[in-house]
PDB file of C-alpha atoms in Angstrom:
ATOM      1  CA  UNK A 295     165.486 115.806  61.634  1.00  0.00           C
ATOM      2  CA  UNK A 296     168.264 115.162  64.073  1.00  0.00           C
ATOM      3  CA  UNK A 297     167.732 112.099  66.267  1.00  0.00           C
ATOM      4  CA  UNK A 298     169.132 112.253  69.942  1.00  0.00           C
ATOM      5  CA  UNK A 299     170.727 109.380  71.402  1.00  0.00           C
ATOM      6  CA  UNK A 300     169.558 109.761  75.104  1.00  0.00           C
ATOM      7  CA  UNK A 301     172.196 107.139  76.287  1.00  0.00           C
ATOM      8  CA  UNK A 302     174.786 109.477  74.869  1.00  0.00           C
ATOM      9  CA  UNK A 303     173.550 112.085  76.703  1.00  0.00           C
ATOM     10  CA  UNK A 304     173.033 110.215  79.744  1.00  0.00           C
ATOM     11  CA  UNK A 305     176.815 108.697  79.748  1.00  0.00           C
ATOM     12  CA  UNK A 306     178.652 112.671  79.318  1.00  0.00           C
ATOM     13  CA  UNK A 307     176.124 113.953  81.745  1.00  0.00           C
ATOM     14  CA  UNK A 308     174.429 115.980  79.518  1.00  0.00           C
ATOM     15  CA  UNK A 309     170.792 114.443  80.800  1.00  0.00           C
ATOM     16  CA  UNK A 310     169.590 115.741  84.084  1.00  0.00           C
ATOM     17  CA  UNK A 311     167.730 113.006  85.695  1.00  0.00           C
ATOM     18  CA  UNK A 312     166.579 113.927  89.103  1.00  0.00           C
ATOM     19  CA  UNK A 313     168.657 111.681  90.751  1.00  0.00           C
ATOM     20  CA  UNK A 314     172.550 110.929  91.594  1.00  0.00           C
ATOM     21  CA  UNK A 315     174.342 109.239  88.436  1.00  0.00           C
ATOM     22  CA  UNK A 316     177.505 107.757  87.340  1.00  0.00           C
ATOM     23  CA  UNK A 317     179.560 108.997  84.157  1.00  0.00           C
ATOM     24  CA  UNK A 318     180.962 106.843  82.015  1.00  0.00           C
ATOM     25  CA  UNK A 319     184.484 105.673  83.174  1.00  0.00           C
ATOM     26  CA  UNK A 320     185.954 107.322  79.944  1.00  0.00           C
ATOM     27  CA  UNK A 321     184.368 110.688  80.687  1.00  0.00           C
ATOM     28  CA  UNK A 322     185.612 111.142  83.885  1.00  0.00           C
ATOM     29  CA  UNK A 323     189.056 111.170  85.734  1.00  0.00           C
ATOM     30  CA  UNK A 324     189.233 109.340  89.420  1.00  0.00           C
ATOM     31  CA  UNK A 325     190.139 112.590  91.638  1.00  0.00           C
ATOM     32  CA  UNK A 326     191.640 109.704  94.213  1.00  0.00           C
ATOM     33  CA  UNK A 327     189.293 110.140  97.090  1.00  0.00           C
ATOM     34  CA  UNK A 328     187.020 107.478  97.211  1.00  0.00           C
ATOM     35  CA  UNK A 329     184.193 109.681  99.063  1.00  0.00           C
ATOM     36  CA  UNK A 330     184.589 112.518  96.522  1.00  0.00           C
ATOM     37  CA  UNK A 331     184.146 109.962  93.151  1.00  0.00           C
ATOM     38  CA  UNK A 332     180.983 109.208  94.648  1.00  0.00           C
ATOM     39  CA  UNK A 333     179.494 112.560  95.354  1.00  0.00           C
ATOM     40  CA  UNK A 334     180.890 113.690  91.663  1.00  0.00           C
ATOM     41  CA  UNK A 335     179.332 110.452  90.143  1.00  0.00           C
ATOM     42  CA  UNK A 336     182.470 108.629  89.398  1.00  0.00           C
ATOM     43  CA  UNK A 337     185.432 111.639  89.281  1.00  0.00           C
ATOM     44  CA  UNK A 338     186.460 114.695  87.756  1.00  0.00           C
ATOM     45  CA  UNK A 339     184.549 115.180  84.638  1.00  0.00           C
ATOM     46  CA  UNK A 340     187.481 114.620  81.985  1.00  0.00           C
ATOM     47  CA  UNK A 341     187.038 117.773  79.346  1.00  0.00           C
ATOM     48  CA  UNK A 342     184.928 120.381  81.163  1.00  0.00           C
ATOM     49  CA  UNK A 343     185.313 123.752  83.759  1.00  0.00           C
ATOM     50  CA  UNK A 344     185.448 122.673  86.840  1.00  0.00           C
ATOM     51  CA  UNK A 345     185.470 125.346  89.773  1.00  0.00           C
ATOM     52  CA  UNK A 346     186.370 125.438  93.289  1.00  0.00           C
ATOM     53  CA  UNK A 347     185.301 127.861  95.226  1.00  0.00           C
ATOM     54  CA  UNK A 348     187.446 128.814  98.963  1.00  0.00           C
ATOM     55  CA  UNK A 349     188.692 130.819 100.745  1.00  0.00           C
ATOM     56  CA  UNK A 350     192.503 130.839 100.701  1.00  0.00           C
ATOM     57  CA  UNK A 351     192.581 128.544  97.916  1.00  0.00           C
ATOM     58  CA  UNK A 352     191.864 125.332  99.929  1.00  0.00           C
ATOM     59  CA  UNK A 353     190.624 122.948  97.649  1.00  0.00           C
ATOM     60  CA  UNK A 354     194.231 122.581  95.975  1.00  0.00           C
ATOM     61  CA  UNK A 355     194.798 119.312  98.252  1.00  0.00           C
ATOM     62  CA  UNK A 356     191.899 117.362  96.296  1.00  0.00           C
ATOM     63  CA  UNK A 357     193.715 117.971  92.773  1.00  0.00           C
ATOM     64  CA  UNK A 358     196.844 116.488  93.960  1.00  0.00           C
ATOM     65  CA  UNK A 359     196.113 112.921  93.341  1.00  0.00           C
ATOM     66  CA  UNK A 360     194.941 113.780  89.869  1.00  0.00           C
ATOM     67  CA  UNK A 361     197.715 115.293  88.846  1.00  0.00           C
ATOM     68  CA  UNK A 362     199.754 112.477  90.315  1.00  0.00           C
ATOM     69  CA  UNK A 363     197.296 110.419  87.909  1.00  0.00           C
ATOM     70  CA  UNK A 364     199.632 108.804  85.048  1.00  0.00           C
ATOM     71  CA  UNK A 365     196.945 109.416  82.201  1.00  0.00           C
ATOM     72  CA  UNK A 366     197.366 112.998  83.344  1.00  0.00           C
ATOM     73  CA  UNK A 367     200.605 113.744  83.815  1.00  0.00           C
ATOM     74  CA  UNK A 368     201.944 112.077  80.440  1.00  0.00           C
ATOM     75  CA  UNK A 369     200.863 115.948  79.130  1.00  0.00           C
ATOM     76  CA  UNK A 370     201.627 118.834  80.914  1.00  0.00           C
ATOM     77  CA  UNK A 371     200.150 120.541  83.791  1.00  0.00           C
ATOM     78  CA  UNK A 372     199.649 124.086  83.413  1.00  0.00           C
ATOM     79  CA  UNK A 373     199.606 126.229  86.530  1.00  0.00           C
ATOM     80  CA  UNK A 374     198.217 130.069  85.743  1.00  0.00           C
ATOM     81  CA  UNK A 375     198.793 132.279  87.536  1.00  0.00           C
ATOM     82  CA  UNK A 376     198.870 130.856  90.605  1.00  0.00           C
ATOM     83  CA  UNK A 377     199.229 133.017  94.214  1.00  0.00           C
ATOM     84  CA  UNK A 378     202.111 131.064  95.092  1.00  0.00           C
ATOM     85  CA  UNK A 379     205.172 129.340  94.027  1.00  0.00           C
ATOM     86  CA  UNK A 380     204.955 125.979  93.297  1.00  0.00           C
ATOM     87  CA  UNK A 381     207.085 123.714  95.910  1.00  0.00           C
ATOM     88  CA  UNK A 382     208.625 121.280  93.488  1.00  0.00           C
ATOM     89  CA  UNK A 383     209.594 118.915  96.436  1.00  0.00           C
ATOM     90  CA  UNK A 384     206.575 118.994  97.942  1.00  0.00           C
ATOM     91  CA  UNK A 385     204.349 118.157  94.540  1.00  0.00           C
ATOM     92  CA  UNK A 386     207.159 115.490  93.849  1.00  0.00           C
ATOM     93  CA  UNK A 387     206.615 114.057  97.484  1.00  0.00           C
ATOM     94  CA  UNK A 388     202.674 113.346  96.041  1.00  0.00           C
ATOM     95  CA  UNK A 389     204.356 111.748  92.697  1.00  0.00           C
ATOM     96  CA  UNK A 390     203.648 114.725  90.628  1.00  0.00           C
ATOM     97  CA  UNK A 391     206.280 114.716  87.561  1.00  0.00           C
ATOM     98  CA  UNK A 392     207.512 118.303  88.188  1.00  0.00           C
ATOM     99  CA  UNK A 393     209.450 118.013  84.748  1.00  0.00           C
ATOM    100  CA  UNK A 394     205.858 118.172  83.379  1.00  0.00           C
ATOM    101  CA  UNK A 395     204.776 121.093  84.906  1.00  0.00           C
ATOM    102  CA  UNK A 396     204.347 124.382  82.808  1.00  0.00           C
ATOM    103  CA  UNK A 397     204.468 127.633  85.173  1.00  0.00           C
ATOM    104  CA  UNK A 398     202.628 130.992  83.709  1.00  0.00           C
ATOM    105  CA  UNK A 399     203.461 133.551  86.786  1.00  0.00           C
ATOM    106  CA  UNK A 400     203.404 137.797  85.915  1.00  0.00           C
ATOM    107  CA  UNK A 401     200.469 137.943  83.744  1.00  0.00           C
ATOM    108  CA  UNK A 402     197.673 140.353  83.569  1.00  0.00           C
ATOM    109  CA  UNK A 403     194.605 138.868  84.079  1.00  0.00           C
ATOM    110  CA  UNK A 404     193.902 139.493  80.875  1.00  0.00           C
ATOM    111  CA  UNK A 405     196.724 137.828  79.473  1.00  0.00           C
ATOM    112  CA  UNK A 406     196.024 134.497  81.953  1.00  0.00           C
ATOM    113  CA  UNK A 407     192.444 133.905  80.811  1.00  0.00           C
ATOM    114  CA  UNK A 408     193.644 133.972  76.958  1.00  0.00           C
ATOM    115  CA  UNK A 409     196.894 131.765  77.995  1.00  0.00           C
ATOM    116  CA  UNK A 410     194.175 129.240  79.843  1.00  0.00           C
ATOM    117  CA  UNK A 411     192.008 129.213  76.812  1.00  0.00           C
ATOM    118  CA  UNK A 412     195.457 127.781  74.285  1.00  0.00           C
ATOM    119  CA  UNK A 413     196.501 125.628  76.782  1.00  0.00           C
ATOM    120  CA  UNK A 414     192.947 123.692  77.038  1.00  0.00           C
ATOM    121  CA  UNK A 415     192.192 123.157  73.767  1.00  0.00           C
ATOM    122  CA  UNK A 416     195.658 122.456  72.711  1.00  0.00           C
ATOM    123  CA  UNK A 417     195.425 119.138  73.361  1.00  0.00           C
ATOM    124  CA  UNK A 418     198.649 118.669  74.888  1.00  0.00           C
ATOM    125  CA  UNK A 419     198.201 119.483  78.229  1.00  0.00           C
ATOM    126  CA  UNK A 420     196.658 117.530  81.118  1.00  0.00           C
ATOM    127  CA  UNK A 421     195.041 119.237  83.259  1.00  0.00           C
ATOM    128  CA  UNK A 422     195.088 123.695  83.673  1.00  0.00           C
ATOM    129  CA  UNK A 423     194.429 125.202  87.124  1.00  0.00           C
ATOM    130  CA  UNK A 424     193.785 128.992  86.918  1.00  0.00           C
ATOM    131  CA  UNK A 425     193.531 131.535  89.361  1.00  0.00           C
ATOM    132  CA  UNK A 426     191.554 134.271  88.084  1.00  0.00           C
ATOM    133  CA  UNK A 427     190.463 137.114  89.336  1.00  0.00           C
ATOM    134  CA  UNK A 428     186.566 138.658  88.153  1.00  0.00           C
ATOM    135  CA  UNK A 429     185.077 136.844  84.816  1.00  0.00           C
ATOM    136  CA  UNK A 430     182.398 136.969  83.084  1.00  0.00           C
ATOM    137  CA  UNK A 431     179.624 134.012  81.884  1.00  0.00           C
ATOM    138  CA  UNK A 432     181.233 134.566  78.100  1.00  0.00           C
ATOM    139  CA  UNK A 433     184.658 134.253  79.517  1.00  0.00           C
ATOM    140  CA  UNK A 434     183.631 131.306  81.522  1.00  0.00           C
ATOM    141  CA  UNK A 435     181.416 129.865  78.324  1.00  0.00           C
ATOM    142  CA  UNK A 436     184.958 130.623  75.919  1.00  0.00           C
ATOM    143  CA  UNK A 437     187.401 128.071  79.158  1.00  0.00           C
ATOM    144  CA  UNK A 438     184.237 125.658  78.792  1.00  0.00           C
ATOM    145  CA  UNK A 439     184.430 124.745  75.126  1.00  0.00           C
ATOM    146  CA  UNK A 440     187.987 125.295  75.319  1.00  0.00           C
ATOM    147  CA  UNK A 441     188.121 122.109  77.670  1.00  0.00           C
ATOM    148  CA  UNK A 442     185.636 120.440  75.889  1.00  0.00           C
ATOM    149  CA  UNK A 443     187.828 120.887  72.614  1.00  0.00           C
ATOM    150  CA  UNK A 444     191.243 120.192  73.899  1.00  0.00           C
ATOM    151  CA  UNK A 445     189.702 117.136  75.966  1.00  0.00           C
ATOM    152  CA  UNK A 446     191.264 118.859  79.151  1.00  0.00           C
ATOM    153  CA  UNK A 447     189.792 119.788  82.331  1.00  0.00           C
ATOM    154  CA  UNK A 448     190.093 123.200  83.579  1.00  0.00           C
ATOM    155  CA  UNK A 449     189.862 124.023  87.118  1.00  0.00           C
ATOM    156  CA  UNK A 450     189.812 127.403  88.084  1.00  0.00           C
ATOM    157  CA  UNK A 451     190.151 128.678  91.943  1.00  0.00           C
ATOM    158  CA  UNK A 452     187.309 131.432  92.890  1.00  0.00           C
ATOM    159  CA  UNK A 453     186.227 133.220  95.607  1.00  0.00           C
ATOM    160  CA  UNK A 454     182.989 131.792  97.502  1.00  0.00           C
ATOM    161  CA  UNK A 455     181.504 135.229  95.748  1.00  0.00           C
ATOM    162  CA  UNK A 456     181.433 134.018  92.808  1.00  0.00           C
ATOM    163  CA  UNK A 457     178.771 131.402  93.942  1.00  0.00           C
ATOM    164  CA  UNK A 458     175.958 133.987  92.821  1.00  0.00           C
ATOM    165  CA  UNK A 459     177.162 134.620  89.804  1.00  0.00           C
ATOM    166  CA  UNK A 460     175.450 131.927  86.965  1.00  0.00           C
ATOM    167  CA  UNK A 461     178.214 129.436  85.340  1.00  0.00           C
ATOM    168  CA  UNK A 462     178.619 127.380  81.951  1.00  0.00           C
ATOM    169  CA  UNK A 463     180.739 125.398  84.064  1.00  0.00           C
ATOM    170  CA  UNK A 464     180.298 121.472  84.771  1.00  0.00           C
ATOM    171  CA  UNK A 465     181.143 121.748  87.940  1.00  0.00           C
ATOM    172  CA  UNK A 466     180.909 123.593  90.997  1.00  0.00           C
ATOM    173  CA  UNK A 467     182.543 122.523  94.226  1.00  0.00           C
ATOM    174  CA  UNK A 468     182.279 124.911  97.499  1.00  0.00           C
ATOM    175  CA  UNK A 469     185.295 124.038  99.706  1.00  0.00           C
ATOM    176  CA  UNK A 470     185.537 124.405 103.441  1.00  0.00           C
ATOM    177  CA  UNK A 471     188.018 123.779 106.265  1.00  0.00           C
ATOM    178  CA  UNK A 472     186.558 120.620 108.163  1.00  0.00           C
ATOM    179  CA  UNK A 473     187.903 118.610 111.450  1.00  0.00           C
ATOM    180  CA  UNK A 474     188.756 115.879 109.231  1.00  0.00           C
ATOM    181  CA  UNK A 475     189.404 117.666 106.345  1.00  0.00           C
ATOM    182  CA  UNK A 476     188.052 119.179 103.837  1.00  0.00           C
ATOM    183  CA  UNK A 477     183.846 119.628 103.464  1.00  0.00           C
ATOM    184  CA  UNK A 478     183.340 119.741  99.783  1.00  0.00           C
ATOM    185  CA  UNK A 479     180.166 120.813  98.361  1.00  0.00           C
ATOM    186  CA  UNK A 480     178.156 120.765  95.325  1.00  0.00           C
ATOM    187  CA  UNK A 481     176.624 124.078  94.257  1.00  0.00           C
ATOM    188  CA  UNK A 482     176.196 122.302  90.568  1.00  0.00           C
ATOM    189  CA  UNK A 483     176.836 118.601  88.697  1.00  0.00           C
ATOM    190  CA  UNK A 484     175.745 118.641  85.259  1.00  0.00           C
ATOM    191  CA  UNK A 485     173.474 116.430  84.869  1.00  0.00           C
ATOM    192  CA  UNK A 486     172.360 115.660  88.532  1.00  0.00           C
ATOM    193  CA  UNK A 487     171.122 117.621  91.631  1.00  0.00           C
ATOM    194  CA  UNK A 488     173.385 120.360  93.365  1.00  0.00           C
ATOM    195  CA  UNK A 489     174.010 120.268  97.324  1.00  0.00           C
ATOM    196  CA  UNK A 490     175.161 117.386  97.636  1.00  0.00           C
ATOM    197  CA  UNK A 491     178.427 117.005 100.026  1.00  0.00           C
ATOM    198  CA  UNK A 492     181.013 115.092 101.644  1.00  0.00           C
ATOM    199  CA  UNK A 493     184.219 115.471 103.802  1.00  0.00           C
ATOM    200  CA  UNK A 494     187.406 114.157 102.125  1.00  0.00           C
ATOM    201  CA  UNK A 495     190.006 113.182 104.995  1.00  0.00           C
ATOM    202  CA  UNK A 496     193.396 115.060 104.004  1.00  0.00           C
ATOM    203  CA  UNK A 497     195.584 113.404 106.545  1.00  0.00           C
ATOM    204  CA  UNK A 498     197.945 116.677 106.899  1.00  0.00           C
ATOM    205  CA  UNK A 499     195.403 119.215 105.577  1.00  0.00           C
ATOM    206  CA  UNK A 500     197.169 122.732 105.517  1.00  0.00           C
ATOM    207  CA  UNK A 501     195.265 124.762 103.078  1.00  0.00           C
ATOM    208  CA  UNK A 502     197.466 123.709  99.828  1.00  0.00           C
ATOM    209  CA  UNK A 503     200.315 125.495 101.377  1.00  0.00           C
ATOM    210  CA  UNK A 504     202.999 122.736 101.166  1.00  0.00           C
ATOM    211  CA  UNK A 505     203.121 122.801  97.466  1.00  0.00           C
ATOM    212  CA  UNK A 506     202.412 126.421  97.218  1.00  0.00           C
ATOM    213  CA  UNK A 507     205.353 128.870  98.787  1.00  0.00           C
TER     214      UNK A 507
END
């Protein structure tokens, strides 16, 4: 018989409790925003999907401080497919090693989703942002364990349509335009209740479009 350790579970999140709960500090990454650790229970979760959903790509502000993180950017930082160029200046300006970065730009989508699956569970990389277009649950299950393996997180950058569609992923963020910022909301935290939210204050918020050209 296989015995469960429910404090395991509890510490990755793998326990839904009915009530707001913080990770373990070595299972999650501090995204930098003091508001946002709270809502997310301590961070990014450290090797699991994590998706943003926006319009116009707006939640791309909130990773910067992560991939400013030092733990993080000793590997590399895979951008996929991404709808703009990359503004080295700019993602230096946020102490982003740029040397560290690893572009993938004139892919089919096809090709991206497979190149976002090696890079996760390669274990050298950091962190992988993706841009995809339509994917399926098995696509979505395949980046999942892929993070989980590589000990990676994956972020991927959807359209709010994809809200209705069901997700293997540990995370689900809504993102929209706020006075002070950014309004981030939970559509799902493994582990813990959904709709939760919060505003992070971007002091210069312009949609991610300083480090994207």
């Amino acid at each position: 018989m296989q015995v469960v350790n429910l404090d395991e579970l509890k510490r990755d999140g793998r326990l839904w409790q009915g009530r707001r709960n913080t990770l373990a500090a070595d299972h999650v990454l501090p995204s930098g925003w003091a508001v946002l650790d709270e809502l997310l229970g301590g961070g990014w979760p450290r090797a699991a999907l994590i998706e943003i959903l926006s319009d116009g790509h707006q939640g791309l502000p909130l990773l910067l401080p992560l991939l400013a993180d030092r733990r993080v950017a000793a590997r590399w930082l895979v951008w996929i497919a991404p709808p703009y160029v990359p503004y080295a200046p700019a993602l230096a300006a946020r102490g982003i090693r740029v040397e560290q970065l690893l572009l993938v730009e004139d892919v089919s989508a096809e090709q991206s989703l497979w190149a976002g699956e090696q890079a996760l569970k390669s274990g050298a990389c950091g962190a992988v942002l993706l841009w995809p277009g339509q994917l399926q649950t098995a696509q979505l299950r395949r980046l999942q364990l892929a993070a989980e393996q590589g000990d990676c997180p994956g972020i991927l950058f959807r359209s709010p349509r994809a809200a209705s569609q069901g997700s293997p992923a540990a995370l689900r963020l809504r993102v929209r335009p706020a006075p002070l910022g950014l309004e981030v909301e939970v559509l799902k935290r493994r582990g813990a209740w959904g709709n939760a939210r919060c505003v992070v204050p971007l002091r210069a918020y312009v949609g991610g479009g300083d480090v994207l050209r």
